Short mmCIF file of C-alpha atoms in Angstrom, two decimals:
data_model
loop_
_atom_site.label_atom_id
_atom_site.label_comp_id
_atom_site.label_asym_id
_atom_site.label_seq_id
_atom_site.Cartn_x
_atom_site.Cartn_y
_atom_site.Cartn_z
CA UNK B 815 -9.57 -34.09 51.21
CA UNK B 816 -9.00 -32.78 54.73
CA UNK B 817 -5.28 -32.38 54.15
CA UNK B 818 -5.94 -30.72 50.81
CA UNK B 819 -8.44 -28.37 52.44
CA UNK B 820 -6.01 -27.61 55.27
CA UNK B 821 -3.28 -26.74 52.78
CA UNK B 822 -5.45 -24.06 51.15
CA UNK B 823 -5.23 -20.48 52.22
CA UNK B 824 -8.17 -18.36 53.31
CA UNK B 825 -8.81 -16.82 49.89
CA UNK B 826 -9.10 -20.22 48.19
CA UNK B 827 -11.48 -21.50 50.84
CA UNK B 828 -13.75 -18.46 50.50
CA UNK B 829 -13.75 -18.83 46.71
CA UNK B 830 -14.70 -22.52 46.84
CA UNK B 831 -17.49 -21.81 49.35
CA UNK B 832 -18.90 -18.99 47.25
CA UNK B 833 -18.81 -21.18 44.16
CA UNK B 834 -20.63 -24.03 45.87
CA UNK B 835 -23.25 -21.59 47.17
CA UNK B 836 -23.72 -20.18 43.66
CA UNK B 837 -24.19 -23.70 42.27
CA UNK B 838 -26.82 -24.50 44.90
CA UNK B 839 -28.70 -21.24 44.21
CA UNK B 840 -28.52 -21.76 40.45
CA UNK B 841 -29.79 -25.34 40.69
CA UNK B 842 -32.62 -24.20 43.02
CA UNK B 843 -33.64 -21.43 40.63
CA UNK B 844 -33.53 -23.85 37.73
CA UNK B 845 -35.73 -26.33 39.60
CA UNK B 846 -38.22 -23.59 40.49
CA UNK B 847 -38.29 -22.40 36.90
CA UNK B 848 -38.87 -25.89 35.54
CA UNK B 849 -41.39 -27.12 38.10
CA UNK B 850 -43.25 -23.95 39.10
CA UNK B 851 -47.07 -24.20 38.93
CA UNK B 852 -48.48 -23.14 35.57
CA UNK B 853 -51.49 -20.87 36.05
CA UNK B 854 -54.13 -20.68 33.32
CA UNK B 855 -57.09 -18.33 32.83
CA UNK B 856 -60.27 -19.37 34.62
CA UNK B 857 -62.36 -16.28 33.80
CA UNK B 858 -61.31 -13.16 31.89
CA UNK B 859 -62.73 -9.66 31.36
CA UNK B 860 -64.77 -9.83 34.54
CA UNK B 861 -66.49 -6.92 36.20
CA UNK B 862 -65.42 -5.92 39.70
CA UNK B 863 -68.60 -7.34 41.25
CA UNK B 864 -68.21 -10.65 39.42
CA UNK B 865 -64.52 -10.92 40.36
CA UNK B 866 -65.36 -10.32 44.03
CA UNK B 867 -68.04 -13.02 44.00
CA UNK B 868 -65.74 -15.46 42.21
CA UNK B 869 -62.74 -14.96 44.52
CA UNK B 870 -65.00 -15.37 47.55
CA UNK B 871 -66.21 -18.69 46.19
CA UNK B 872 -62.64 -19.82 45.42
CA UNK B 873 -61.63 -18.97 48.99
CA UNK B 874 -64.45 -21.18 50.25
CA UNK B 875 -63.28 -23.99 47.99
CA UNK B 876 -59.64 -23.42 49.14
CA UNK B 877 -58.47 -23.27 45.55
CA UNK B 878 -55.25 -21.31 44.86
CA UNK B 879 -55.67 -18.49 42.39
CA UNK B 880 -53.93 -15.41 41.04
CA UNK B 881 -55.34 -12.11 39.76
CA UNK B 882 -54.10 -10.44 36.58
CA UNK B 883 -55.00 -7.50 34.33
CA UNK B 884 -55.98 -5.28 37.20
CA UNK B 885 -58.21 -7.89 38.85
CA UNK B 886 -60.33 -8.59 35.77
CA UNK B 887 -58.70 -11.97 35.07
CA UNK B 888 -58.64 -14.90 37.51
CA UNK B 889 -56.04 -17.64 37.00
CA UNK B 890 -55.80 -21.08 38.65
CA UNK B 891 -53.31 -23.95 38.21
CA UNK B 892 -53.55 -25.72 34.87
CA UNK B 893 -54.72 -29.00 36.40
CA UNK B 894 -57.66 -27.32 38.16
CA UNK B 895 -59.02 -25.08 35.38
CA UNK B 896 -61.88 -27.23 34.09
CA UNK B 897 -62.67 -28.82 37.43
CA UNK B 898 -62.92 -25.43 39.16
CA UNK B 899 -64.94 -23.89 36.35
CA UNK B 900 -67.54 -26.66 36.47
CA UNK B 901 -67.69 -26.57 40.26
CA UNK B 902 -68.20 -22.80 40.36
CA UNK B 903 -70.86 -22.79 37.65
CA UNK B 904 -72.71 -25.55 39.48
CA UNK B 905 -72.94 -23.43 42.63
CA UNK B 906 -75.06 -20.78 40.84
CA UNK B 907 -72.71 -17.92 41.66
CA UNK B 908 -74.40 -14.65 40.52
CA UNK B 909 -71.95 -13.75 37.78
CA UNK B 910 -72.10 -10.92 35.24
CA UNK B 911 -73.81 -8.63 37.74
CA UNK B 912 -77.27 -10.03 37.01
CA UNK B 913 -79.63 -12.23 38.98
CA UNK B 914 -81.90 -14.53 37.04
CA UNK B 915 -84.71 -16.80 38.13
CA UNK B 916 -82.64 -18.03 41.08
CA UNK B 917 -84.16 -15.08 42.92
CA UNK B 918 -87.14 -17.38 43.54
CA UNK B 919 -85.04 -20.21 45.00
CA UNK B 920 -85.57 -18.96 48.55
CA UNK B 921 -88.84 -17.14 48.01
CA UNK B 922 -90.78 -15.94 51.02
CA UNK B 923 -94.36 -17.16 51.05
CA UNK B 924 -95.48 -13.99 52.76
CA UNK B 925 -94.32 -11.60 50.03
CA UNK B 926 -96.91 -9.38 48.41
CA UNK B 927 -98.04 -9.51 44.81
CA UNK B 928 -96.15 -6.30 44.05
CA UNK B 929 -92.88 -7.80 45.31
CA UNK B 930 -93.45 -10.89 43.20
CA UNK B 931 -93.97 -8.76 40.09
CA UNK B 932 -90.78 -6.80 40.80
CA UNK B 933 -88.79 -10.00 41.33
CA UNK B 934 -90.18 -11.47 38.12
CA UNK B 935 -89.16 -8.33 36.22
CA UNK B 936 -85.67 -8.52 37.73
CA UNK B 937 -85.41 -12.19 36.82
CA UNK B 938 -86.40 -11.60 33.18
CA UNK B 939 -83.94 -8.70 32.88
CA UNK B 940 -81.17 -10.81 34.41
CA UNK B 941 -81.77 -13.78 32.13
CA UNK B 942 -81.81 -11.52 29.06
CA UNK B 943 -78.56 -9.92 30.22
CA UNK B 944 -76.88 -13.31 30.54
CA UNK B 945 -78.06 -14.37 27.10
CA UNK B 946 -76.85 -11.16 25.47
CA UNK B 947 -73.47 -11.47 27.21
CA UNK B 948 -72.91 -14.80 25.47
CA UNK B 949 -72.15 -12.84 22.28
CA UNK B 950 -68.37 -12.63 21.83
CA UNK B 951 -68.18 -8.94 20.95
CA UNK B 952 -70.05 -7.76 24.07
CA UNK B 953 -68.26 -7.15 27.34
CA UNK B 954 -71.14 -5.95 29.51
CA UNK B 955 -74.86 -5.42 29.06
CA UNK B 956 -77.88 -4.05 30.90
CA UNK B 957 -81.52 -4.62 30.02
CA UNK B 958 -84.42 -2.40 31.10
CA UNK B 959 -88.03 -3.44 30.57
CA UNK B 960 -90.86 -0.89 30.69
CA UNK B 961 -94.00 -2.98 31.08
CA UNK B 962 -97.20 -1.02 31.84
CA UNK B 963 -99.32 -2.19 34.72
CA UNK B 964 -102.49 -4.06 33.86
CA UNK B 965 -105.47 -4.78 36.07
CA UNK B 966 -108.37 -7.16 36.01
CA UNK B 967 -110.81 -4.57 34.70
CA UNK B 968 -108.27 -2.19 33.17
CA UNK B 969 -106.22 -2.73 30.07
CA UNK B 970 -103.02 -0.82 29.64
CA UNK B 971 -103.12 1.62 26.78
CA UNK B 972 -99.35 2.07 26.55
CA UNK B 973 -97.28 -0.57 24.76
CA UNK B 974 -94.41 -2.32 26.59
CA UNK B 975 -90.92 -1.28 25.52
CA UNK B 976 -87.34 -2.30 26.25
CA UNK B 977 -83.87 -0.77 26.13
CA UNK B 978 -80.51 -2.51 26.01
CA UNK B 979 -77.18 -0.83 26.88
CA UNK B 980 -74.09 -2.63 25.57
CA UNK B 981 -70.44 -2.23 26.47
CA UNK B 982 -68.41 -3.56 23.55
CA UNK B 983 -64.93 -5.00 23.78
CA UNK B 984 -62.11 -2.72 22.54
CA UNK B 985 -61.85 -2.85 18.76
CA UNK B 986 -65.14 -4.75 18.29
CA UNK B 987 -68.19 -3.48 16.40
CA UNK B 988 -71.62 -5.07 16.16
CA UNK B 989 -73.01 -5.67 12.70
CA UNK B 990 -76.53 -4.63 11.75
CA UNK B 991 -77.66 -8.26 11.75
CA UNK B 992 -76.39 -8.72 15.31
CA UNK B 993 -78.26 -5.64 16.54
CA UNK B 994 -81.44 -6.87 14.82
CA UNK B 995 -80.91 -10.26 16.47
CA UNK B 996 -80.75 -8.67 19.92
CA UNK B 997 -83.97 -6.79 19.20
CA UNK B 998 -85.72 -9.99 18.14
CA UNK B 999 -84.38 -11.82 21.19
CA UNK B 1000 -85.86 -9.29 23.59
CA UNK B 1001 -89.13 -9.11 21.64
CA UNK B 1002 -89.50 -12.89 21.68
CA UNK B 1003 -88.80 -13.09 25.43
CA UNK B 1004 -91.28 -10.45 26.63
CA UNK B 1005 -94.97 -10.55 25.66
CA UNK B 1006 -96.47 -7.76 23.53
CA UNK B 1007 -93.08 -6.25 22.57
CA UNK B 1008 -92.20 -5.85 18.90
CA UNK B 1009 -88.59 -5.54 17.70
CA UNK B 1010 -89.16 -1.91 16.67
CA UNK B 1011 -89.85 -1.02 20.33
CA UNK B 1012 -86.46 -2.31 21.51
CA UNK B 1013 -83.73 0.36 21.59
CA UNK B 1014 -80.06 -0.70 21.62
CA UNK B 1015 -77.25 1.76 22.45
CA UNK B 1016 -73.54 1.34 23.11
CA UNK B 1017 -71.37 2.59 25.97
CA UNK B 1018 -70.94 5.96 24.23
CA UNK B 1019 -74.69 6.57 24.03
CA UNK B 1020 -74.83 6.00 20.27
CA UNK B 1021 -78.00 4.27 19.09
CA UNK B 1022 -77.23 1.03 17.27
CA UNK B 1023 -80.79 0.45 16.13
CA UNK B 1024 -81.61 1.67 12.64
CA UNK B 1025 -84.86 3.65 12.23
CA UNK B 1026 -87.06 2.33 9.43
CA UNK B 1027 -88.82 4.47 6.86
CA UNK B 1028 -92.50 5.35 7.00
CA UNK B 1029 -93.65 2.61 4.66
CA UNK B 1030 -90.98 0.15 5.64
CA UNK B 1031 -89.81 -0.28 2.03
CA UNK B 1032 -86.82 2.03 1.76
CA UNK B 1033 -83.45 1.72 3.42
CA UNK B 1034 -81.59 4.28 5.44
CA UNK B 1035 -78.25 5.67 4.32
CA UNK B 1036 -76.35 3.46 6.77
CA UNK B 1037 -78.09 0.34 5.48
CA UNK B 1038 -77.25 1.32 1.92
CA UNK B 1039 -73.61 1.83 2.80
CA UNK B 1040 -73.54 -1.51 4.61
CA UNK B 1041 -75.04 -3.27 1.58
CA UNK B 1042 -72.43 -1.71 -0.70
CA UNK B 1043 -69.58 -2.66 1.65
CA UNK B 1044 -70.71 -6.25 2.10
CA UNK B 1045 -71.14 -6.72 -1.67
CA UNK B 1046 -67.69 -5.34 -2.41
CA UNK B 1047 -66.08 -7.47 0.31
CA UNK B 1048 -67.75 -10.60 -1.04
CA UNK B 1049 -66.61 -9.98 -4.62
CA UNK B 1050 -63.09 -8.94 -3.55
CA UNK B 1051 -62.74 -12.15 -1.56
CA UNK B 1052 -63.67 -14.21 -4.61
CA UNK B 1053 -61.10 -12.43 -6.78
CA UNK B 1054 -58.43 -12.73 -4.05
CA UNK B 1055 -58.92 -16.49 -3.84
CA UNK B 1056 -58.36 -16.82 -7.58
CA UNK B 1057 -55.23 -14.62 -7.50
CA UNK B 1058 -53.72 -16.29 -4.41
CA UNK B 1059 -54.07 -19.75 -5.88
CA UNK B 1060 -52.67 -18.60 -9.21
CA UNK B 1061 -49.74 -16.38 -8.22
CA UNK B 1062 -49.30 -17.15 -4.51
CA UNK B 1063 -50.32 -15.31 -1.37
CA UNK B 1064 -49.48 -11.62 -1.44
CA UNK B 1065 -48.38 -11.61 -5.08
CA UNK B 1066 -51.43 -9.75 -6.39
CA UNK B 1067 -54.02 -7.31 -5.10
CA UNK B 1068 -57.57 -6.68 -6.25
CA UNK B 1069 -60.16 -3.99 -5.64
CA UNK B 1070 -63.84 -4.09 -6.55
CA UNK B 1071 -66.17 -1.10 -6.61
CA UNK B 1072 -69.90 -1.70 -6.92
CA UNK B 1073 -72.65 0.83 -7.64
CA UNK B 1074 -75.94 -0.57 -6.37
CA UNK B 1075 -79.41 0.37 -7.48
CA UNK B 1076 -81.06 0.99 -4.13
CA UNK B 1077 -84.33 2.32 -5.54
CA UNK B 1078 -87.29 0.02 -5.11
CA UNK B 1079 -89.88 0.22 -7.90
CA UNK B 1080 -93.15 -1.47 -8.79
CA UNK B 1081 -94.48 -1.78 -12.38
CA UNK B 1082 -98.16 -2.62 -13.01
CA UNK B 1083 -99.24 -3.82 -16.49
CA UNK B 1084 -102.91 -4.17 -17.49
CA UNK B 1085 -103.94 -5.83 -20.74
CA UNK B 1086 -107.33 -6.65 -22.37
CA UNK B 1087 -107.64 -10.25 -23.46
CA UNK B 1088 -110.21 -10.99 -26.23
CA UNK B 1089 -112.16 -14.21 -26.22
CA UNK B 1090 -110.94 -17.00 -28.42
CA UNK B 1091 -112.77 -16.73 -31.75
CA UNK B 1092 -114.65 -13.65 -30.62
CA UNK B 1093 -113.61 -11.41 -33.52
CA UNK B 1094 -116.34 -9.71 -35.54
CA UNK B 1095 -115.53 -7.37 -38.39
CA UNK B 1096 -111.89 -7.24 -37.28
CA UNK B 1097 -112.58 -6.19 -33.68
CA UNK B 1098 -112.73 -8.40 -30.61
CA UNK B 1099 -116.23 -8.91 -29.31
CA UNK B 1100 -115.43 -10.78 -26.15
CA UNK B 1101 -117.52 -13.45 -24.51
CA UNK B 1102 -121.34 -13.15 -24.38
CA UNK B 1103 -122.48 -13.33 -20.82
CA UNK B 1104 -126.16 -12.33 -21.23
CA UNK B 1105 -128.66 -12.06 -24.12
CA UNK B 1106 -132.28 -10.81 -24.03
CA UNK B 1107 -134.72 -10.90 -26.97
CA UNK B 1108 -138.13 -9.22 -26.91
CA UNK B 1109 -140.88 -9.43 -29.69
CA UNK B 1110 -144.20 -7.68 -30.07
CA UNK B 1111 -146.95 -8.57 -32.56
CA UNK B 1112 -148.91 -5.93 -34.55
CA UNK B 1113 -152.50 -5.03 -33.63
CA UNK B 1114 -155.16 -7.39 -34.85
CA UNK B 1115 -157.29 -6.44 -37.90
CA UNK B 1116 -160.72 -4.71 -37.31
CA UNK B 1117 -163.61 -6.99 -36.68
CA UNK B 1118 -161.29 -9.70 -35.46
CA UNK B 1119 -160.70 -10.96 -38.91
CA UNK B 1120 -157.28 -12.06 -37.97
CA UNK B 1121 -153.75 -11.03 -36.92
CA UNK B 1122 -151.58 -8.75 -38.94
CA UNK B 1123 -148.66 -10.29 -40.58
CA UNK B 1124 -146.26 -7.59 -39.36
CA UNK B 1125 -144.53 -7.16 -35.91
CA UNK B 1126 -141.43 -5.81 -34.07
CA UNK B 1127 -138.65 -7.61 -32.19
CA UNK B 1128 -135.49 -6.48 -30.34
CA UNK B 1129 -132.50 -8.24 -28.80
CA UNK B 1130 -129.90 -7.14 -26.27
CA UNK B 1131 -126.52 -8.89 -25.78
CA UNK B 1132 -123.86 -8.24 -23.08
CA UNK B 1133 -120.22 -9.09 -23.83
CA UNK B 1134 -117.28 -9.13 -21.42
CA UNK B 1135 -113.60 -9.19 -22.34
CA UNK B 1136 -110.79 -10.69 -20.26
CA UNK B 1137 -108.26 -8.62 -18.34
CA UNK B 1138 -104.72 -9.45 -17.22
CA UNK B 1139 -103.04 -7.36 -14.52
CA UNK B 1140 -99.32 -7.98 -13.90
CA UNK B 1141 -97.33 -6.35 -11.09
CA UNK B 1142 -93.53 -6.51 -11.17
CA UNK B 1143 -91.62 -5.40 -8.08
CA UNK B 1144 -87.92 -4.62 -8.54
CA UNK B 1145 -86.14 -5.12 -5.23
CA UNK B 1146 -83.39 -2.76 -4.09
CA UNK B 1147 -79.78 -3.89 -4.08
CA UNK B 1148 -79.25 -4.93 -7.66
CA UNK B 1149 -75.85 -4.18 -9.19
CA UNK B 1150 -76.02 -1.18 -11.47
CA UNK B 1151 -72.33 -0.99 -12.42
CA UNK B 1152 -69.14 -2.72 -11.30
CA UNK B 1153 -65.45 -1.96 -11.80
CA UNK B 1154 -62.55 -4.31 -10.97
CA UNK B 1155 -58.86 -3.42 -10.69
CA UNK B 1156 -56.13 -6.09 -10.43
CA UNK B 1157 -52.39 -5.48 -9.97
CA UNK B 1158 -49.92 -8.38 -10.20
CA UNK B 1159 -46.38 -8.11 -8.89
CA UNK B 1160 -44.66 -10.22 -11.54
CA UNK B 1161 -44.32 -9.13 -15.16
CA UNK B 1162 -46.89 -10.45 -17.63
CA UNK B 1163 -47.28 -10.48 -21.35
CA UNK B 1164 -50.32 -9.09 -23.16
CA UNK B 1165 -51.67 -12.59 -23.70
CA UNK B 1166 -51.36 -13.43 -20.00
CA UNK B 1167 -53.14 -10.21 -19.03
CA UNK B 1168 -55.99 -10.97 -21.41
CA UNK B 1169 -56.42 -14.46 -19.98
CA UNK B 1170 -56.31 -13.16 -16.40
CA UNK B 1171 -58.86 -10.47 -17.29
CA UNK B 1172 -61.17 -13.14 -18.66
CA UNK B 1173 -60.82 -15.33 -15.56
CA UNK B 1174 -61.47 -12.45 -13.14
CA UNK B 1175 -64.46 -11.26 -15.19
CA UNK B 1176 -66.05 -14.69 -14.96
CA UNK B 1177 -65.29 -14.94 -11.24
CA UNK B 1178 -67.18 -11.74 -10.35
CA UNK B 1179 -69.89 -12.03 -13.03
CA UNK B 1180 -68.86 -9.03 -15.10
CA UNK B 1181 -71.49 -7.75 -17.53
CA UNK B 1182 -70.20 -5.47 -20.27
CA UNK B 1183 -73.71 -4.49 -21.41
CA UNK B 1184 -74.41 -2.55 -18.21
CA UNK B 1185 -71.06 -0.73 -18.38
CA UNK B 1186 -68.86 -2.93 -16.16
CA UNK B 1187 -65.10 -2.47 -16.56
CA UNK B 1188 -61.99 -4.39 -15.55
CA UNK B 1189 -58.32 -3.37 -15.56
CA UNK B 1190 -55.40 -5.80 -15.15
CA UNK B 1191 -51.82 -4.56 -14.90
CA UNK B 1192 -48.45 -5.70 -13.64
CA UNK B 1193 -46.18 -3.85 -11.25
CA UNK B 1194 -43.49 -3.15 -13.86
CA UNK B 1195 -45.93 -1.06 -15.92
CA UNK B 1196 -47.14 1.02 -12.98
CA UNK B 1197 -43.77 1.83 -11.39
CA UNK B 1198 -40.98 3.66 -13.21
CA UNK B 1199 -37.63 1.82 -13.49
CA UNK B 1200 -35.86 4.26 -11.12
CA UNK B 1201 -38.56 3.94 -8.48
CA UNK B 1202 -38.75 0.20 -8.96
CA UNK B 1203 -35.00 -0.14 -8.31
CA UNK B 1204 -35.24 1.72 -4.99
CA UNK B 1205 -38.74 1.07 -3.68
CA UNK B 1206 -39.81 -2.27 -5.08
CA UNK B 1207 -39.73 -5.16 -2.68
CA UNK B 1208 -38.07 -8.33 -4.01
CA UNK B 1209 -40.58 -11.09 -4.61
CA UNK B 1210 -38.73 -13.50 -2.35
CA UNK B 1211 -38.65 -11.05 0.55
CA UNK B 1212 -40.83 -12.25 3.38
CA UNK B 1213 -41.54 -9.84 6.24
CA UNK B 1214 -40.24 -10.98 9.55
CA UNK B 1215 -43.00 -12.11 11.87
CA UNK B 1216 -43.64 -10.14 15.01
CA UNK B 1217 -41.97 -11.53 18.14
CA UNK B 1218 -44.27 -14.06 19.70
CA UNK B 1219 -44.73 -14.78 23.35
CA UNK B 1220 -42.37 -17.14 25.14
CA UNK B 1221 -43.44 -20.69 24.54
CA UNK B 1222 -42.16 -24.10 25.56
CA UNK B 1223 -39.26 -24.00 23.07
CA UNK B 1224 -37.86 -20.76 24.48
CA UNK B 1225 -38.20 -22.12 28.02
CA UNK B 1226 -36.20 -25.20 27.03
CA UNK B 1227 -33.49 -22.99 25.56
CA UNK B 1228 -33.23 -20.98 28.78
CA UNK B 1229 -33.06 -24.17 30.85
CA UNK B 1230 -30.30 -25.55 28.62
CA UNK B 1231 -28.24 -22.35 28.96
CA UNK B 1232 -28.61 -22.39 32.74
CA UNK B 1233 -27.54 -26.06 32.93
CA UNK B 1234 -24.50 -25.34 30.74
CA UNK B 1235 -23.48 -22.42 32.98
CA UNK B 1236 -23.86 -24.58 36.09
CA UNK B 1237 -21.69 -27.35 34.61
CA UNK B 1238 -19.07 -24.82 33.50
CA UNK B 1239 -18.95 -23.22 36.95
CA UNK B 1240 -18.66 -26.63 38.65
CA UNK B 1241 -15.77 -27.62 36.36
CA UNK B 1242 -13.97 -24.35 37.04
CA UNK B 1243 -14.27 -24.80 40.80
CA UNK B 1244 -13.05 -28.43 40.54
CA UNK B 1245 -10.00 -27.33 38.55
CA UNK B 1246 -9.18 -24.64 41.09
CA UNK B 1247 -9.56 -27.12 43.93
CA UNK B 1248 -7.55 -30.06 42.44
CA UNK B 1249 -4.76 -28.27 40.59
CA UNK B 1250 -1.23 -28.50 42.21
CA UNK B 1251 -0.46 -25.42 44.19
CA UNK B 1252 3.00 -23.82 44.46
CA UNK B 1253 4.44 -23.33 47.93
CA UNK B 1254 3.88 -19.90 49.17
CA UNK B 1255 7.28 -18.24 49.92
CA UNK B 1256 7.58 -17.17 53.54
CA UNK B 1257 8.65 -13.60 54.13
CA UNK B 1258 12.34 -13.22 55.28
CA UNK B 1259 12.94 -11.96 58.77
CA UNK B 1260 15.61 -9.31 59.30
CA UNK B 1261 18.16 -10.29 62.02
CA UNK B 1262 19.21 -7.88 64.68
CA UNK B 1263 22.89 -6.96 65.39
CA UNK B 1264 23.13 -9.29 68.40
CA UNK B 1265 21.65 -12.16 66.40
CA UNK B 1266 24.11 -11.57 63.60
CA UNK B 1267 27.08 -11.61 66.06
CA UNK B 1268 25.84 -14.83 67.63
CA UNK B 1269 25.39 -16.44 64.22
CA UNK B 1270 28.88 -15.35 63.19
CA UNK B 1271 30.36 -16.94 66.33
CA UNK B 1272 28.55 -20.21 65.62
CA UNK B 1273 29.75 -20.30 62.02
CA UNK B 1274 33.38 -19.68 63.07
CA UNK B 1275 33.18 -22.40 65.72
CA UNK B 1276 31.76 -24.81 63.16
CA UNK B 1277 34.59 -24.03 60.72
CA UNK B 1278 37.34 -24.40 63.37
CA UNK B 1279 36.03 -27.74 64.57
CA UNK B 1280 38.28 -30.51 63.05
CA UNK B 1281 36.67 -33.34 61.15
CA UNK B 1282 37.69 -36.72 62.68
CA UNK B 1283 37.12 -38.67 59.51
CA UNK B 1284 39.67 -36.58 57.62
CA UNK B 1285 42.45 -37.17 60.26
CA UNK B 1286 41.91 -40.90 60.11
CA UNK B 1287 42.29 -40.95 56.41
#
């Protein structure tokens, strides 16, 4: 190897050294890529105050971490995610910008009653904030309680109230049931607060609570629209399940429109009930509840001869008939009319369309007597032949999925390519080092005039010198 190395020129030596250095760097990068620590999310979507408290606690625990998404996400090595999360939560770190009942952990015995009341109010607000933040759609929350002061001999005339400010995650919206649940949560946690006295607003200042009507029976326009939307989504989902299992996913579309009767009515019916068998001369007499009979004799004859044979009598009878009162309340939200439209991509015959119309009608509970309608058509009847030839999508065409994030398979592919390049580079350097090399021609030196004369003299002397072997022969 030493002799082979010594026989190489400077350019070959530099090339071999650069190649070996490239191999070492490539192998080192490959090892770092394959065995680098994998960081996973410990906490995400954190406020600045919470992130500061969390990083300070991680520094005390000497746990390595990384910040991402502008400091709102904290990442730790994969092997320490669950262990670190449990350790941090066990230390009662004041997360989510709220302090709960841990404010009394180090309470001062000399604090005044006013300070204790303020700390209790802060603790209740903090605990409510933490509970509300457990909802997935909420990113941040603040709770304010307005509790009037009460004394021993003075009762507060004002009612306690509460307000909740929510910061929703991008693209998330709270449903009416969720807002009502937050109101009930606050009302159940604070004495003497009713859900109607809890106001909920979002980060834009828009009130999420729905005002109720004066009598509490009617619904607001937003509630009516929500009822209509939820009913249509429920029925459309039922029809979509039938179509997907029949024709395949994406082969048919359905739309359901529902007209709801949102008027609440109450019907009262009153009817007179005669007594059983209490019919006299074709008219009901009812039930006798009281009868009084009075009789009076005539005056006695003169001289006391005896009583007169005549006299008067009267009777009074009270009857009462039965009564039946029936009240029928018709609740709001009943379906007044429904229309269903179904479009299938593949061609169908008239018999197939009739059968599909019957199946869909039974799935949604169609009632022809109230004016419900259903329409079933195929794509070939809706689109003209020219448009179908240019715009229609072939049934077997599947849209390409969006590029996903790099996973373990892509990492393995990259590692394989890097290993192949390293092996190829090593083989190329070995071939350059071990292949037979041609002798490098030395450049010819030009002789001077004196050197040429001297060489000519030597050649002539060599020619004139006799060869002794030839004379002997």
